[in-house]
Amino acid sequence: MRGVLEQLPHMSGQIVDGTRHEKVLSYMRLFLASDAAVEQLMSWNALRTLAECLQPQSDMRVTATAVRFLGDAFRARSGKVLWTAVHATQIVEWIVDNADSPHALVRVAWLHFMCQASYINDHAYAELLDRVDYPRLLLRRLLDSSYFVVASACMLLGRLFHVNTIDPKLSALIEQLVARPFALQTSARKAAVLATAETLLLLKNKDVQEFVHRVFAQPVLEPYLYDMDRLVRDRALDVLELVVLDVDAMGVRELVAALARRVDGCVVLRCLAAVVKQLPRNRCIEGGEARRLGLMIANMGVSLLLSIHPAVDGSDTQVAKAAQQSPSASSMIACEAARIVREHSQTTFSAHTASSMCLLLSNPRVQQHTQLVQLVLSTLLQTLRLAHNRTHVQMVPRLICTFAIRAPGLRGVFDLALELLGSCNAEFVQGLEHAIRTRIVDVEWEARDTVLEFVTRAVRELAWPCVELLVTQQVVDDAVRALSDAEEYVRASAAYLLAAVVERGDEERARYVSEHKHLTQSDLARLVADSEAFVKRAALDLVHALGTRGVGMWIECLTYRTLYDLADDPDFEVRVRCARILALLTQTSPVNTSELQSTSLLLEMCRDSSRYVRAECLRSLRELKQNTPDVDMTSEPEPKRVYVGERTDLWKLRNVDLAQLEASLSAEHLYQEALDTQVARELMREKSDANAGNNILDCY
């Protein structure tokens, strides 16, 4: 750490990649976690080193790094000692002189420094604030062109309000900021107003909350919600969500009525969604009243959504009339209405909502819009999760059979089905099995893959009696056929499913898989030799499952050449599985062990470059040693023979240094090694090509 600190002022200005400075700062911050960090810094005369980074000729990135690190050091243990020492240096004068630095990085670092120093908040800090005229300075920073500067200014503003509650100077600043007429405000000023409001609303102080609600009343906030700038509108929505937390029931009803009269369809619905989202957390409305208000707004959204269906009359609100003007407006407004209903369905079940969403999913006009289908589906799934009446869950198999629901939506349906599977009756499971067999032949490979993944999860996560009716022989037949699918992801998922059935299924189902007429020795060999690594992994898992269960002709699909190629595969996960199978071969079939030379290959893999492969070898060798009978090891085998049978294997096995092998498995401390060994010579320097140096922090 000392070497990094002392080299910081000399960090090359030719470095193009600014993230290197962030890496240095991140490493230095780790040092501050120690209890004696400040004492160490003082003993190294760190303030003198950091002051060197503040010279006019210094790279601004180095200057910003030094200032931010110094600010962080104030928060460390004994940080007040460092703060006192800073006032005996020229650093404080630099802080005063550079409060309005032309460099955005320095302005951010300056604000960070002051924010961290506010945790000390002594007389010296108050004097420093007065010297820089902090109200006017904060106003300039809130109106800054850099988003990062504005964000840092908001953090400092929040800290000052937290420390001093209602500061008269800051209160006057905020009132001045908001007082300018909305029509005369620039985009930067609008962003500053909203950022200030959001910062203060997040403070858990009653006096500050009252001040904010007085200054940022609903009439003040409303124009920002309908601004032409999308960024301003989104920021205003964030503020609205916080405001709703402290509005009473009458205020919410007035807000909803005012919004319903607007013609800005999408904006109105986004505001209503924000209201519905925060109602359950409202601090001024009782739970029952909050649920009634949420249901009222959600029913507005449902009514608007049903206006898409030709058999249902639309609402007569201004938003509904806007939706009828054009197909594009109708689609956008429908999506926003679905978001309202989705927010409400997070906490409240409604049978009307469930039936309405199901009706919409069957509508061909809705099925043409992928985004709308996703929103309606997620709303329905949230509603069904809260259903107390189990008759509603019978919708799940019907949803799976809806081909308009593509793979992303199908995963959500399967997640719900998995939650219900353990507690539902046989009728539900049989309906689910029929739906699975319907979608497993989908023309889209993503859907086929999703179906196979779901059945695999069900088999692995639930007890076998819960899924016995789901994994029928017909489903196994479909999975075996999927091993020959044109899409490699489907082949891999099918192999994982069959491996799960063999491992966790009953004897009858495991034997049905192993003796399947379309899962022969050649089929397994072809799968193991697949060109895609993830298919090989799945295939080896299947072979290992068959071998562990002791069913099928799993050994016949393996040859020495196959095992040798797998042990040398570029993918380390394939090699891990290969080591697992080699250990299984050695334990279960001594005859084939001699032919396949599994023990010799396993011993060779102990020197694999991947520590995960070595870990699997270590585990396997320990099991083999425990299960291997003691033999006479006093005489070595003939050195010229490469393989002389079981006795040679046992001799090699007994001579493996398992302690040394285990020591090689610990995580390599590359970052610390690099920083501890070459810090003086190589730190943060470039070679002849700019930004192509051997910076030792690259690994950090």
GROMACS .gro file of N, CA, C and O in nm, residues 5 8 25 28-29 32 49-51 53-55 59-74 82 86 91-92 94-95 98 105-117:
model
  192
    5LEU      N    1   0.079   0.439  -0.271
    5LEU     CA    2   0.056   0.576  -0.230
    5LEU      C    3   0.170   0.668  -0.275
    5LEU      O    4   0.146   0.778  -0.326
    8LEU      N    5   0.162   0.740  -0.647
    8LEU     CA    6   0.042   0.806  -0.700
    8LEU      C    7   0.072   0.942  -0.764
    8LEU      O    8   0.023   0.971  -0.874
   25LEU      N    9  -0.772   0.364  -0.677
   25LEU     CA   10  -0.853   0.412  -0.565
   25LEU      C   11  -0.923   0.297  -0.493
   25LEU      O   12  -0.930   0.295  -0.370
   28MET      N   13  -0.671   0.127  -0.272
   28MET     CA   14  -0.637   0.211  -0.156
   28MET      C   15  -0.751   0.212  -0.053
   28MET      O   16  -0.728   0.218   0.069
   29ARG      N   17  -0.873   0.207  -0.101
   29ARG     CA   18  -0.988   0.203  -0.008
   29ARG      C   19  -0.990   0.075   0.074
   29ARG      O   20  -1.034   0.075   0.189
   32LEU      N   21  -0.813   0.111   0.398
   32LEU     CA   22  -0.879   0.188   0.503
   32LEU      C   23  -0.966   0.102   0.594
   32LEU      O   24  -1.009   0.147   0.700
   49THR      N   25   0.237   1.339   0.069
   49THR     CA   26   0.228   1.271  -0.060
   49THR      C   27   0.102   1.311  -0.134
   49THR      O   28   0.104   1.339  -0.255
   50LEU      N   29  -0.011   1.317  -0.062
   50LEU     CA   30  -0.137   1.355  -0.126
   50LEU      C   31  -0.134   1.501  -0.171
   50LEU      O   32  -0.194   1.535  -0.274
   51ALA      N   33  -0.065   1.586  -0.093
   51ALA     CA   34  -0.055   1.727  -0.133
   51ALA      C   35   0.022   1.742  -0.265
   51ALA      O   36  -0.005   1.835  -0.344
   53CYS      N   37  -0.013   1.558  -0.513
   53CYS     CA   38  -0.108   1.531  -0.622
   53CYS      C   39  -0.195   1.651  -0.654
   53CYS      O   40  -0.270   1.649  -0.753
   54LEU      N   41  -0.189   1.756  -0.573
   54LEU     CA   42  -0.276   1.872  -0.590
   54LEU      C   43  -0.206   1.988  -0.657
   54LEU      O   44  -0.259   2.100  -0.661
   55GLN      N   45  -0.087   1.964  -0.711
   55GLN     CA   46  -0.013   2.071  -0.779
   55GLN      C   47  -0.080   2.109  -0.911
   55GLN      O   48  -0.149   2.026  -0.973
   59ASP      N   49  -0.192   1.570  -1.317
   59ASP     CA   50  -0.304   1.517  -1.395
   59ASP      C   51  -0.431   1.527  -1.311
   59ASP      O   52  -0.434   1.487  -1.195
   60MET      N   53  -0.539   1.580  -1.370
   60MET     CA   54  -0.661   1.600  -1.294
   60MET      C   55  -0.720   1.468  -1.243
   60MET      O   56  -0.787   1.465  -1.140
   61ARG      N   57  -0.694   1.359  -1.313
   61ARG     CA   58  -0.742   1.230  -1.267
   61ARG      C   59  -0.670   1.186  -1.140
   61ARG      O   60  -0.731   1.129  -1.049
   62VAL      N   61  -0.541   1.216  -1.132
   62VAL     CA   62  -0.464   1.186  -1.012
   62VAL      C   63  -0.510   1.274  -0.897
   62VAL      O   64  -0.526   1.229  -0.783
   63THR      N   65  -0.533   1.402  -0.927
   63THR     CA   66  -0.581   1.495  -0.824
   63THR      C   67  -0.714   1.448  -0.767
   63THR      O   68  -0.734   1.445  -0.645
   64ALA      N   69  -0.808   1.412  -0.855
   64ALA     CA   70  -0.939   1.366  -0.810
   64ALA      C   71  -0.928   1.239  -0.726
   64ALA      O   72  -0.997   1.223  -0.625
   65THR      N   73  -0.840   1.149  -0.766
   65THR     CA   74  -0.820   1.025  -0.691
   65THR      C   75  -0.769   1.054  -0.551
   65THR      O   76  -0.817   0.996  -0.452
   66ALA      N   77  -0.672   1.144  -0.541
   66ALA     CA   78  -0.615   1.177  -0.410
   66ALA      C   79  -0.719   1.243  -0.320
   66ALA      O   80  -0.729   1.210  -0.200
   67VAL      N   81  -0.800   1.335  -0.373
   67VAL     CA   82  -0.900   1.405  -0.292
   67VAL      C   83  -1.008   1.308  -0.244
   67VAL      O   84  -1.052   1.312  -0.128
   68ARG      N   85  -1.051   1.218  -0.331
   68ARG     CA   86  -1.154   1.121  -0.291
   68ARG      C   87  -1.101   1.025  -0.186
   68ARG      O   88  -1.172   0.989  -0.091
   69PHE      N   89  -0.976   0.983  -0.200
   69PHE     CA   90  -0.918   0.893  -0.101
   69PHE      C   91  -0.906   0.962   0.035
   69PHE      O   92  -0.936   0.903   0.140
   70LEU      N   93  -0.865   1.089   0.034
   70LEU     CA   94  -0.853   1.162   0.159
   70LEU      C   95  -0.990   1.176   0.226
   70LEU      O   96  -1.002   1.162   0.349
   71GLY      N   97  -1.094   1.202   0.147
   71GLY     CA   98  -1.228   1.210   0.204
   71GLY      C   99  -1.271   1.078   0.266
   71GLY      O  100  -1.328   1.075   0.376
   72ASP      N  101  -1.241   0.968   0.198
   72ASP     CA  102  -1.275   0.836   0.254
   72ASP      C  103  -1.199   0.807   0.383
   72ASP      O  104  -1.251   0.739   0.472
   73ALA      N  105  -1.076   0.859   0.392
   73ALA     CA  106  -0.994   0.834   0.512
   73ALA      C  107  -1.056   0.898   0.636
   73ALA      O  108  -1.034   0.851   0.748
   74PHE      N  109  -1.136   1.005   0.618
   74PHE     CA  110  -1.202   1.067   0.733
   74PHE      C  111  -1.302   0.974   0.798
   74PHE      O  112  -1.334   0.989   0.916
   82LEU      N  113  -0.684   1.260   1.144
   82LEU     CA  114  -0.639   1.298   1.011
   82LEU      C  115  -0.702   1.432   0.970
   82LEU      O  116  -0.636   1.516   0.909
   86VAL      N  117  -0.504   1.772   0.860
   86VAL     CA  118  -0.522   1.835   0.729
   86VAL      C  119  -0.521   1.987   0.741
   86VAL      O  120  -0.470   2.058   0.653
   91ILE      N  121  -0.371   2.179   0.213
   91ILE     CA  122  -0.481   2.108   0.147
   91ILE      C  123  -0.612   2.186   0.163
   91ILE      O  124  -0.692   2.195   0.069
   92VAL      N  125  -0.634   2.245   0.281
   92VAL     CA  126  -0.757   2.321   0.303
   92VAL      C  127  -0.764   2.440   0.208
   92VAL      O  128  -0.870   2.470   0.152
   94TRP      N  129  -0.629   2.458  -0.082
   94TRP     CA  130  -0.659   2.405  -0.215
   94TRP      C  131  -0.809   2.377  -0.228
   94TRP      O  132  -0.869   2.404  -0.333
   95ILE      N  133  -0.870   2.324  -0.124
   95ILE     CA  134  -1.014   2.295  -0.125
   95ILE      C  135  -1.093   2.423  -0.148
   95ILE      O  136  -1.187   2.428  -0.228
   98ASN      N  137  -1.040   2.559  -0.516
   98ASN     CA  138  -1.085   2.476  -0.628
   98ASN      C  139  -1.230   2.432  -0.616
   98ASN      O  140  -1.271   2.333  -0.676
  105LEU      N  141  -1.426   1.608  -1.300
  105LEU     CA  142  -1.373   1.508  -1.207
  105LEU      C  143  -1.335   1.570  -1.074
  105LEU      O  144  -1.360   1.513  -0.967
  106VAL      N  145  -1.275   1.688  -1.079
  106VAL     CA  146  -1.233   1.755  -0.956
  106VAL      C  147  -1.355   1.806  -0.880
  106VAL      O  148  -1.360   1.802  -0.757
  107ARG      N  149  -1.456   1.853  -0.952
  107ARG     CA  150  -1.578   1.899  -0.884
  107ARG      C  151  -1.646   1.784  -0.811
  107ARG      O  152  -1.692   1.798  -0.697
  108VAL      N  153  -1.651   1.666  -0.875
  108VAL     CA  154  -1.707   1.548  -0.809
  108VAL      C  155  -1.625   1.512  -0.686
  108VAL      O  156  -1.680   1.484  -0.578
  109ALA      N  157  -1.492   1.512  -0.701
  109ALA     CA  158  -1.404   1.477  -0.588
  109ALA      C  159  -1.420   1.578  -0.474
  109ALA      O  160  -1.420   1.541  -0.356
  110TRP      N  161  -1.433   1.706  -0.507
  110TRP     CA  162  -1.450   1.810  -0.406
  110TRP      C  163  -1.579   1.785  -0.326
  110TRP      O  164  -1.579   1.791  -0.202
  111LEU      N  165  -1.687   1.758  -0.395
  111LEU     CA  166  -1.814   1.732  -0.327
  111LEU      C  167  -1.806   1.606  -0.241
  111LEU      O  168  -1.861   1.600  -0.131
  112HIS      N  169  -1.736   1.505  -0.291
  112HIS     CA  170  -1.718   1.381  -0.214
  112HIS      C  171  -1.639   1.410  -0.086
  112HIS      O  172  -1.672   1.359   0.022
  113PHE      N  173  -1.535   1.490  -0.097
  113PHE     CA  174  -1.453   1.528   0.018
  113PHE      C  175  -1.538   1.596   0.124
  113PHE      O  176  -1.533   1.562   0.243
  114MET      N  177  -1.619   1.693   0.082
  114MET     CA  178  -1.702   1.768   0.178
  114MET      C  179  -1.811   1.679   0.238
  114MET      O  180  -1.847   1.695   0.355
  115CYS      N  181  -1.864   1.588   0.159
  115CYS     CA  182  -1.968   1.498   0.209
  115CYS      C  183  -1.912   1.406   0.317
  115CYS      O  184  -1.975   1.385   0.421
  116GLN      N  185  -1.793   1.351   0.294
  116GLN     CA  186  -1.731   1.262   0.393
  116GLN      C  187  -1.689   1.339   0.518
  116GLN      O  188  -1.701   1.289   0.630
  117ALA      N  189  -1.641   1.462   0.499
  117ALA     CA  190  -1.600   1.542   0.614
  117ALA      C  191  -1.718   1.583   0.700
  117ALA      O  192  -1.702   1.614   0.819
   0.00000   0.00000   0.00000
